[in-house]
Coordinates of C-alpha atoms in Angstrom, one line a residue:
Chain A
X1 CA -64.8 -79.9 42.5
X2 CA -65.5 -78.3 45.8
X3 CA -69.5 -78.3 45.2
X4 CA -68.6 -82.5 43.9
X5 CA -67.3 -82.7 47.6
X6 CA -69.7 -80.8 49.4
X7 CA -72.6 -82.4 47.7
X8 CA -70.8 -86.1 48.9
X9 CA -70.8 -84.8 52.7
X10 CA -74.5 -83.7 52.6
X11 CA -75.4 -87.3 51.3
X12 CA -73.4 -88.8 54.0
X13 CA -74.9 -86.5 56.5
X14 CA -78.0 -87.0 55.1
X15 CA -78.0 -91.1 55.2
X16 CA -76.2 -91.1 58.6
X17 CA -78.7 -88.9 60.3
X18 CA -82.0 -90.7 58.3
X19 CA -80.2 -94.3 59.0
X20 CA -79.8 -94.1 62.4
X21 CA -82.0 -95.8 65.5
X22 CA -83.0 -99.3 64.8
X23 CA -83.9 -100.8 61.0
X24 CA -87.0 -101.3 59.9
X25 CA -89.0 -100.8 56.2
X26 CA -90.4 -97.0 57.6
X27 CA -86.4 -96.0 58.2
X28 CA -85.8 -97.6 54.6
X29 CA -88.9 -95.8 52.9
X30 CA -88.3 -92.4 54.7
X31 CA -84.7 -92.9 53.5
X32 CA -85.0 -93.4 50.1
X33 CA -87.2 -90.3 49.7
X34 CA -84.6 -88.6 51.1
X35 CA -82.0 -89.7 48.7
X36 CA -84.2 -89.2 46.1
X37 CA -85.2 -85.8 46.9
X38 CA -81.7 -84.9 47.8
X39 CA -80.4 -86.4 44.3
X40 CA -82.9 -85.1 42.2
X41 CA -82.6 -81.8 43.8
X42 CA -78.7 -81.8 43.5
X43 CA -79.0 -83.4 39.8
X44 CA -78.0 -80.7 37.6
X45 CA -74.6 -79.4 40.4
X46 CA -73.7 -83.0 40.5
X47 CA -73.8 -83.8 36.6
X48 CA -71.9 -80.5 36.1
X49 CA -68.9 -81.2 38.5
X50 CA -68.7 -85.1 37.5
X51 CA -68.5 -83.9 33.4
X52 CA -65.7 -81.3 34.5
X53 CA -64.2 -83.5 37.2
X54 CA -64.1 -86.6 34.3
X55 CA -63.7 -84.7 30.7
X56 CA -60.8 -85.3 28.3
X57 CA -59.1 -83.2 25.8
X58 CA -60.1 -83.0 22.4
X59 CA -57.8 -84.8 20.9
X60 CA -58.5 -84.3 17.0
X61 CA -56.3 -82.0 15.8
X62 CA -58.2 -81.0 12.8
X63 CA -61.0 -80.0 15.0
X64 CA -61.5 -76.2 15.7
X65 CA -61.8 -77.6 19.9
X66 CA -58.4 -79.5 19.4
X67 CA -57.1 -79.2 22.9
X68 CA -59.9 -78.2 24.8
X69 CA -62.3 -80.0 27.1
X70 CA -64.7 -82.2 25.5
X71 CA -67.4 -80.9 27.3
X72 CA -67.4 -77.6 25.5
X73 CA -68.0 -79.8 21.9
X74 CA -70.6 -77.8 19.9
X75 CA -69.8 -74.5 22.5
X76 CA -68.6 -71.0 22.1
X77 CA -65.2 -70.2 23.5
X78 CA -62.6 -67.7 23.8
X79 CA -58.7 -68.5 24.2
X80 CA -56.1 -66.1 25.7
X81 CA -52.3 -67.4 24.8
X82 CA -49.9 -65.5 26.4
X83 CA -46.1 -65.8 26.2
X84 CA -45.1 -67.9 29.0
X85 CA -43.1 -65.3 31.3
X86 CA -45.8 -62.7 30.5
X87 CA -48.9 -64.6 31.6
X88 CA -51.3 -62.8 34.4
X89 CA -51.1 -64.0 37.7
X90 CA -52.2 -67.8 38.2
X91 CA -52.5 -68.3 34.0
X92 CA -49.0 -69.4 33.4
X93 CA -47.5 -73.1 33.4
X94 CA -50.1 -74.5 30.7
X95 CA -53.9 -74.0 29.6
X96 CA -56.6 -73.3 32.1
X97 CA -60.3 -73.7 31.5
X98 CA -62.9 -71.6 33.0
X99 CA -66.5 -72.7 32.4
X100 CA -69.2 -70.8 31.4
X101 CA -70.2 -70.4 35.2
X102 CA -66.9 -69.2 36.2
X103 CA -65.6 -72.5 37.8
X104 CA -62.1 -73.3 37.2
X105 CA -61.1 -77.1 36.2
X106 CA -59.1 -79.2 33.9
X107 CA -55.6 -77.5 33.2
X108 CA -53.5 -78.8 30.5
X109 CA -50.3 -78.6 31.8
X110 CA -48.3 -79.9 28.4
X111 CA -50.1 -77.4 26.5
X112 CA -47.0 -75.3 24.5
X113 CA -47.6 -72.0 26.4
X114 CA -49.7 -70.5 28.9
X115 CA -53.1 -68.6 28.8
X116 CA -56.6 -69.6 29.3
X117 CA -59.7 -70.6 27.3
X118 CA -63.2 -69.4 28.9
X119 CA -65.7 -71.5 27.3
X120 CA -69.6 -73.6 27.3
X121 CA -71.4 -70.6 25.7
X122 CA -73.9 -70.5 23.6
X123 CA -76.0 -68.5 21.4
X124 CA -73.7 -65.4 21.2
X125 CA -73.7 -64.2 17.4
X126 CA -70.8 -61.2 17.6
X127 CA -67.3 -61.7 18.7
X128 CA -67.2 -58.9 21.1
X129 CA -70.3 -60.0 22.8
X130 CA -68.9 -63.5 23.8
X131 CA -65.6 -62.1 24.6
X132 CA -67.2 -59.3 26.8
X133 CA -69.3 -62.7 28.7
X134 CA -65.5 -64.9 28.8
X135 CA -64.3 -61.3 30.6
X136 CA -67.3 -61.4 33.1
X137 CA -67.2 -65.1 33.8
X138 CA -63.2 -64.6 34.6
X139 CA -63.8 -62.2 36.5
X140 CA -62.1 -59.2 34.8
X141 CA -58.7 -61.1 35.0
X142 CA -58.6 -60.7 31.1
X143 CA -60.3 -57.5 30.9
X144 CA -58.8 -55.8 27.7
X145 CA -58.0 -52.1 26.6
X146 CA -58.9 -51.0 23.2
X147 CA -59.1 -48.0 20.5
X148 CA -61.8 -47.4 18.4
X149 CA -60.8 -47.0 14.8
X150 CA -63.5 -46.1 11.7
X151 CA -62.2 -50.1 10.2
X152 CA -63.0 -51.5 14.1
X153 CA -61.9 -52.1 17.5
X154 CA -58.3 -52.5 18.2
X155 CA -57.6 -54.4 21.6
X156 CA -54.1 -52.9 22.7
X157 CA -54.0 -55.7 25.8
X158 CA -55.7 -58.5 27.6
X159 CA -55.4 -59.0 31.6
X160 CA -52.7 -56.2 31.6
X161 CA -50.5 -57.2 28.8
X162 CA -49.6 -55.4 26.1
X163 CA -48.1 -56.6 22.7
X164 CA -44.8 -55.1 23.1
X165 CA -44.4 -56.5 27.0
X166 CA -43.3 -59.7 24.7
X167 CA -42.1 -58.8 21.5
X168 CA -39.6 -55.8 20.7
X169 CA -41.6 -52.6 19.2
X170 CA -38.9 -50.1 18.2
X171 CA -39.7 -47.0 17.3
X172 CA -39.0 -47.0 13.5
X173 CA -41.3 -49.8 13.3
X174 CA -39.1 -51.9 11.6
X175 CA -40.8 -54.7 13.7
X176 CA -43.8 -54.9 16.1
X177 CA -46.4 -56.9 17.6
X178 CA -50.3 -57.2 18.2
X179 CA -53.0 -59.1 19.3
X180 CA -53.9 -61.5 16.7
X181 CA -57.2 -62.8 16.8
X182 CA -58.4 -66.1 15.2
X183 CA -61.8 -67.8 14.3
X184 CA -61.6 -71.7 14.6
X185 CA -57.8 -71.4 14.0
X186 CA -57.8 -68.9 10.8
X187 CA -56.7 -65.8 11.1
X188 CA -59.8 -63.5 11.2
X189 CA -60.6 -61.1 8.4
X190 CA -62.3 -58.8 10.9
X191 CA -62.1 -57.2 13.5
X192 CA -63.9 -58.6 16.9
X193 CA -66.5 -55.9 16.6
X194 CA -67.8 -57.4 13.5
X195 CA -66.7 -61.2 13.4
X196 CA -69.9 -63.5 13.0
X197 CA -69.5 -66.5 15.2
X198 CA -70.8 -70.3 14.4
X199 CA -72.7 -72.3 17.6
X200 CA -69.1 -74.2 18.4
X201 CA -66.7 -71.0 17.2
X202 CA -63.7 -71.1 19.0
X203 CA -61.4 -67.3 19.0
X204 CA -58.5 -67.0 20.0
X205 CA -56.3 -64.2 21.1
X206 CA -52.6 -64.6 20.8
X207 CA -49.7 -62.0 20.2
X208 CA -48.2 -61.9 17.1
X209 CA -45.2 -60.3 15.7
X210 CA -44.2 -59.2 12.1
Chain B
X1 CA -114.8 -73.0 18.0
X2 CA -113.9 -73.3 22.0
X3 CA -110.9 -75.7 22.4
X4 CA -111.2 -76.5 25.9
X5 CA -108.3 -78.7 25.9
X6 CA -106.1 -75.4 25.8
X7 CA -104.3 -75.8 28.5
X8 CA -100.9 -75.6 29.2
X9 CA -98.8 -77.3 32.1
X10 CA -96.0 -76.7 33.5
X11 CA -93.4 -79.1 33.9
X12 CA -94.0 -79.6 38.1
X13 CA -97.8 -79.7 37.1
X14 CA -97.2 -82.5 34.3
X15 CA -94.9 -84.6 36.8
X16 CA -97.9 -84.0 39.5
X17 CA -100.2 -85.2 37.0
X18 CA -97.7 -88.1 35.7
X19 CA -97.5 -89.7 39.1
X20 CA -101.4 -89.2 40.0
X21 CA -102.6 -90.8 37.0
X22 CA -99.4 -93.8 37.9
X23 CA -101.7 -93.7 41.2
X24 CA -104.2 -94.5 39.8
X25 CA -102.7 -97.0 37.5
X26 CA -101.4 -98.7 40.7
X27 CA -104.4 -98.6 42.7
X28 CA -106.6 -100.0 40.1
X29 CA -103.9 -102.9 39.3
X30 CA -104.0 -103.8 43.4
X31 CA -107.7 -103.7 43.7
X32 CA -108.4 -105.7 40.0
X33 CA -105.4 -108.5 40.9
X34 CA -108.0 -108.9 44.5
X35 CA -110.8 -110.1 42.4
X36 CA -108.3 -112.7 40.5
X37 CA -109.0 -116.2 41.1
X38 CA -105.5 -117.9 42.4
X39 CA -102.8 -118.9 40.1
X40 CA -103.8 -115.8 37.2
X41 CA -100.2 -115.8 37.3
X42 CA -100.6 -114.6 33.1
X43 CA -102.8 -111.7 34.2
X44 CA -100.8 -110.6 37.3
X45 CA -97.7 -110.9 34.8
X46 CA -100.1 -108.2 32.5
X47 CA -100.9 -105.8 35.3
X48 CA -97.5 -105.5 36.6
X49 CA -96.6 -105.1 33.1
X50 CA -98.6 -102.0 32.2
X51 CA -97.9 -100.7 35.5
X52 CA -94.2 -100.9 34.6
X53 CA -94.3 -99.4 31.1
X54 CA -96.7 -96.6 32.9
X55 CA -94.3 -95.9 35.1
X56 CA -91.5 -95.7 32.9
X57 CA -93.4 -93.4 30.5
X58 CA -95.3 -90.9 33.2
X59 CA -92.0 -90.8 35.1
X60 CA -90.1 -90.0 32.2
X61 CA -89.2 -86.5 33.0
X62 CA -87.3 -87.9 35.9
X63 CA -83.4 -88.5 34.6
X64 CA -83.8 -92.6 35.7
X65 CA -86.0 -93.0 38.0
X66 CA -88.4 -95.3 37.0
X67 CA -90.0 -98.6 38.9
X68 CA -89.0 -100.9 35.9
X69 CA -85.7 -102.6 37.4
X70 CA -87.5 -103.3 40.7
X71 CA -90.5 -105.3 38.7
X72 CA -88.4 -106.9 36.8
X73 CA -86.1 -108.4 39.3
X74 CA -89.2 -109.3 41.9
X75 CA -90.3 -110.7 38.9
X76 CA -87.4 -112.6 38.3
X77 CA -87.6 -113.9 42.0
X78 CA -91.0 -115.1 42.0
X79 CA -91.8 -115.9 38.5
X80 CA -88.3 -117.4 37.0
X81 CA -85.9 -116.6 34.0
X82 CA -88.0 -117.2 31.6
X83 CA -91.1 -115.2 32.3
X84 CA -89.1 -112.0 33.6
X85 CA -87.3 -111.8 30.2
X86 CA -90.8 -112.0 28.5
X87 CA -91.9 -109.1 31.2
X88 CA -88.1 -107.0 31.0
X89 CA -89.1 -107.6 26.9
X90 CA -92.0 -106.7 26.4
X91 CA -92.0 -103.6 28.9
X92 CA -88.6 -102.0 27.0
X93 CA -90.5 -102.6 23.5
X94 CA -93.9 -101.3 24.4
X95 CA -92.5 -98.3 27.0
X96 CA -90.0 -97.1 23.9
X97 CA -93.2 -96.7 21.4
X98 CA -93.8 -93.8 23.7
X99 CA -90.2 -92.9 24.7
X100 CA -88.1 -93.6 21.0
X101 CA -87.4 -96.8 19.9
X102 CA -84.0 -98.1 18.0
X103 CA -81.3 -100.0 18.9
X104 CA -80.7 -99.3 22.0
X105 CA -84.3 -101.5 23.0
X106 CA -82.4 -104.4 22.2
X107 CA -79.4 -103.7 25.0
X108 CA -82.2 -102.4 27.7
X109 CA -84.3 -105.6 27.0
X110 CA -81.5 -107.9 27.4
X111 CA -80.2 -105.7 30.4
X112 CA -83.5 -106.0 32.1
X113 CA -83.8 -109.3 31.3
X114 CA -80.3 -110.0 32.7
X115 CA -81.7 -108.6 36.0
X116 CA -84.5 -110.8 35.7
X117 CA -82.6 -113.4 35.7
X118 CA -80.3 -112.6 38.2
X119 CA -83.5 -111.9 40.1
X120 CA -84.1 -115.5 39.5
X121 CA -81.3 -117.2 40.4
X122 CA -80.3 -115.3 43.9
X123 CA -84.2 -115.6 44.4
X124 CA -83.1 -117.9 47.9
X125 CA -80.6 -115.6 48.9
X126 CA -83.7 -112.7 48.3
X127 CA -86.1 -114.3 50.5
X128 CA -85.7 -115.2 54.2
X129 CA -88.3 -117.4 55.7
X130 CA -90.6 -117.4 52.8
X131 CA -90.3 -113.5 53.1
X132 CA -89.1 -111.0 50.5
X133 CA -85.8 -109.5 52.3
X134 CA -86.1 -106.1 51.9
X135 CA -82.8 -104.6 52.5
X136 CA -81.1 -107.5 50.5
X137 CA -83.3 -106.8 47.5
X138 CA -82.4 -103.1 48.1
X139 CA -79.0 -104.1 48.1
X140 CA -78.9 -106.1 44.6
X141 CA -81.1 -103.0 43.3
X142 CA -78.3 -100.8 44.0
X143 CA -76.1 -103.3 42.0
X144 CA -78.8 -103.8 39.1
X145 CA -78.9 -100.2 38.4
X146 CA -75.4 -100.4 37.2
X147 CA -75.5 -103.7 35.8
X148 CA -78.6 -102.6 33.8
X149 CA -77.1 -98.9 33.0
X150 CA -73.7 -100.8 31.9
X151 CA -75.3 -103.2 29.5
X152 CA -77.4 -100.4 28.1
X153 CA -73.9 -98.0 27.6
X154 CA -72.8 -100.7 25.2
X155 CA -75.0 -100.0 22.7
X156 CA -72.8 -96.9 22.4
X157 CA -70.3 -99.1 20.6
X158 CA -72.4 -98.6 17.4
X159 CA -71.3 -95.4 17.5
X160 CA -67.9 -95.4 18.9
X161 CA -65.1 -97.5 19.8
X162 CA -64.2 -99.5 22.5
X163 CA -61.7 -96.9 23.6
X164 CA -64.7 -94.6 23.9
X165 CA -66.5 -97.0 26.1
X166 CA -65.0 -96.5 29.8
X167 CA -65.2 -92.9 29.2
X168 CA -69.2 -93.1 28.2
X169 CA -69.7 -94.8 31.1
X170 CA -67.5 -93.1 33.9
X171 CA -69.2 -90.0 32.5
X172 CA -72.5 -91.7 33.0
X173 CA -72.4 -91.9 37.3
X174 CA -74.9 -89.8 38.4
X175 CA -77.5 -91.4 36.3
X176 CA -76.5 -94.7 37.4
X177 CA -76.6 -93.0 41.2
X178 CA -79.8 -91.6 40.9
X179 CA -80.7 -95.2 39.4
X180 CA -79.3 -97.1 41.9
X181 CA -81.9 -94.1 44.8
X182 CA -84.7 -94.6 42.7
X183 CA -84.7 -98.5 42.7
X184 CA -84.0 -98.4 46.5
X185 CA -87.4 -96.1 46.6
X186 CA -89.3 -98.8 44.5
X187 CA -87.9 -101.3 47.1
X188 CA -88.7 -99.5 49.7
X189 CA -92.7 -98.5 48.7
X190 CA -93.3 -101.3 46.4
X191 CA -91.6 -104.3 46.9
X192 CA -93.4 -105.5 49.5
X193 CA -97.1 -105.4 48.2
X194 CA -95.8 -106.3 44.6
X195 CA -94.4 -109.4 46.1
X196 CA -97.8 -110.2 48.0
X197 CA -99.6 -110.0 44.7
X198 CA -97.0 -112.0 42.7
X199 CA -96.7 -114.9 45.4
X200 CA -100.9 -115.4 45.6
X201 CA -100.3 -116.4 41.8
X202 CA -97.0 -117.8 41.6
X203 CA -97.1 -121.5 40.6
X204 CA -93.3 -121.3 40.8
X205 CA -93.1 -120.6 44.8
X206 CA -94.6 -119.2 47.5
X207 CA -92.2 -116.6 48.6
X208 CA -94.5 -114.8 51.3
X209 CA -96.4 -118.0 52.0
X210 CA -96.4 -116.9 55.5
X211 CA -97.4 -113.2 55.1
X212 CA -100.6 -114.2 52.6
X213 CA -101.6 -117.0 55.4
X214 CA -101.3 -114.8 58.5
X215 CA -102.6 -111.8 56.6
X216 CA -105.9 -113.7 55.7

């Protein structure tokens, strides 16, 4: 949004500063060179921040992207869900979006719980890889801690959060919690380390309980 | 074997080669329309025509820039309804053989034809003293990028609703923007000796009557 404003003054700049002193066809053909230029130049920012600035939820809920910003259809994404009084700093009241490029937009602010989804990748084929790029792009604010076991990795917490921050763990293990991961809203039979993803996968962390 | 035609171009040096051989296109068309006796309205209508679908085509690589809506609607102004809907026509037919044809030639030839017409009807409010006006035709270019861009976003209603619609096109903006610059540019650089050449040959009016006299 900020480069979507900063782009509108420089054009304003620009045309106020090549439009000025009397009219005549030269000012008008220098002018529209410059816009040209200028626009051309500025394409690819100012296509970016209009998509984000005007993209809608996916609103199918039998798709895997149900929920998320139509501009990631047919990407990669990762999803951290956290319970509401346990989200990091700046993640809670709803879903925020990150894009690929680390720019912030679009947070859905009915969605039931708190987190955020990091997403517009392409082209990763391992879980861990694309969730190791979503931690990057946030800049480490959902860096994770895991164990490596001989069956795979175990992530024991995302952005400082551990399973049993939001669930009870007693000791006789009677009950417990986990990060539960998911691969287009299944349950995952592997582990991140191994989990083969599609061009649009979306995974999703979220703690569950038994 | 030697295959001298290995070569392989960058996309800069493709666009630099695009609008040199569109150059040339355009300097050949000015010079050839000089040797026309007057009133070779048809021919002048068949230059401008294959310097149009040229331009389209070499400056493809350029997201909507291309010199078609400005030809069209000058065309409109100094040849009339009918004959800019056979130019808008034609040019979206034979520049899509090169670019994809379907479905949506249908919505860009009756959205360049609508600018044609439009062309056609302001075509007293686009001339001031038997002179093109410039900045006014800059002005309606603006507006014809949209108008054109609009029409052609409906053909999106084959494959979506109607609900879908505003969306496509809000999300559409910056092409219509960069549209709206590059028909401004073609305004700006073209208008004026593309309206010369037109009015030498236009039985329909004279519009720069006065330029042509003083000028020769």
């Amino acid at each position: 949004m900020s480069d979507l404003v900063a782009l509108i003054v420089l054009f304003a700049i620009l045309t106020i500063v090549g439009g000025a002193g009397r009219y005549g066809e030269n000012r008008l053909k220098s002018l529209s060179v410059a816009w040209v230029v200028f626009l051309l130049v500025t394409f690819p920012t100012l296509s970016t921040e209009w998509a984000r600035m005007t993209s809608e939820l996916v609103d199918d809920d039998e798709d895997p992207h149900y929920g998320l910003p139509d501009i990631w259809e047919g990407k990669q994404v990762v999803c951290f869900n956290f319970p509401g009084e346990n989200a990091p700093g700046g993640y809670d009241g709803g879903r925020h979006h990150i894009d690929s490029d680390g720019t912030k937009f679009l947070t859905d602010s009915n969605w039931n719980g708190s987190g955020a989804c990091v997403g517009g990748f392409s082209g990763f084929e391992i879980g861990i890889e694309l969730l190791d790029e979503a931690v990057v792009v946030s800049g480490g604010d959902f860096a994770y801690n895991s164990t490596q076991f001989s069956f795979g990795l175990q992530i024991d917490s995302i952005g400082g959060v551990e399973p049993c921050d939001a669930a009870p763990c007693p000791e006789d293990f009677s009950s417990g919690a986990y990060w539960g991961l998911y691969h287009n809203g299944q349950m995952a039979l592997v582990g991140i380390s191994d989990l083969p993803l599609e061009d649009d996968s979306v995974i999703t962390w979220t703690i569950e309980t038994w | 074997m030697l295959d001298a035609h290995a070569v392989t171009l960058s996309p800069i040096e493709t666009f630099i080669l695009n609008v040199f051989l569109l150059a040339i296109i355009g300097w050949s068309m000015w010079k050839a329309e000089k040797s026309l006796s007057p009133g070779s309205d048809a021919m002048v209508m068949a230059l401008i025509g294959v310097f149009a679908v040229s331009g389209r085509v070499l400056l493809d690589p350029l997201p909507n820039v291309q010199p078609v809506t400005v030809i069209v609607l000058l065309a409109g102004i100094h040849y009339g309804a009918a004959r800019s809907t056979v130019l808008a026509t034609s040019v979206a037919l034979v520049s899509n053989i090169f670019l994809g044809h379907g479905i949506w030639t249908l919505y860009q030839a009756a959205a360049w034809s609508l600018v044609g017409i439009s062309g056609s009807l302001l075509s007293e409010r686009l001339t001031f003293s038997g002179s093109l006006a410039v900045s006014r035709v800059a002005a309606f270019s603006v507006a014809a990028a949209f108008l054109f861009d609009w029409v052609v976003s409906l053909s999106a209603l084959h494959s979506f609703g109607v609900d879908m619609l505003l969306v496509y096109i809000i999300s559409g903006i910056p092409f219509d923007i960069l549209h709206a610059a590059g028909n401004v540019f073609f305004v700006a650089w073209l208008s004026t000796p593309l309206s010369e050449m037109m009015s030498r040959h236009s039985t329909r009016r004279t519009v720069v009557r006065e330029t042509v006299a003083i000028r020769s």
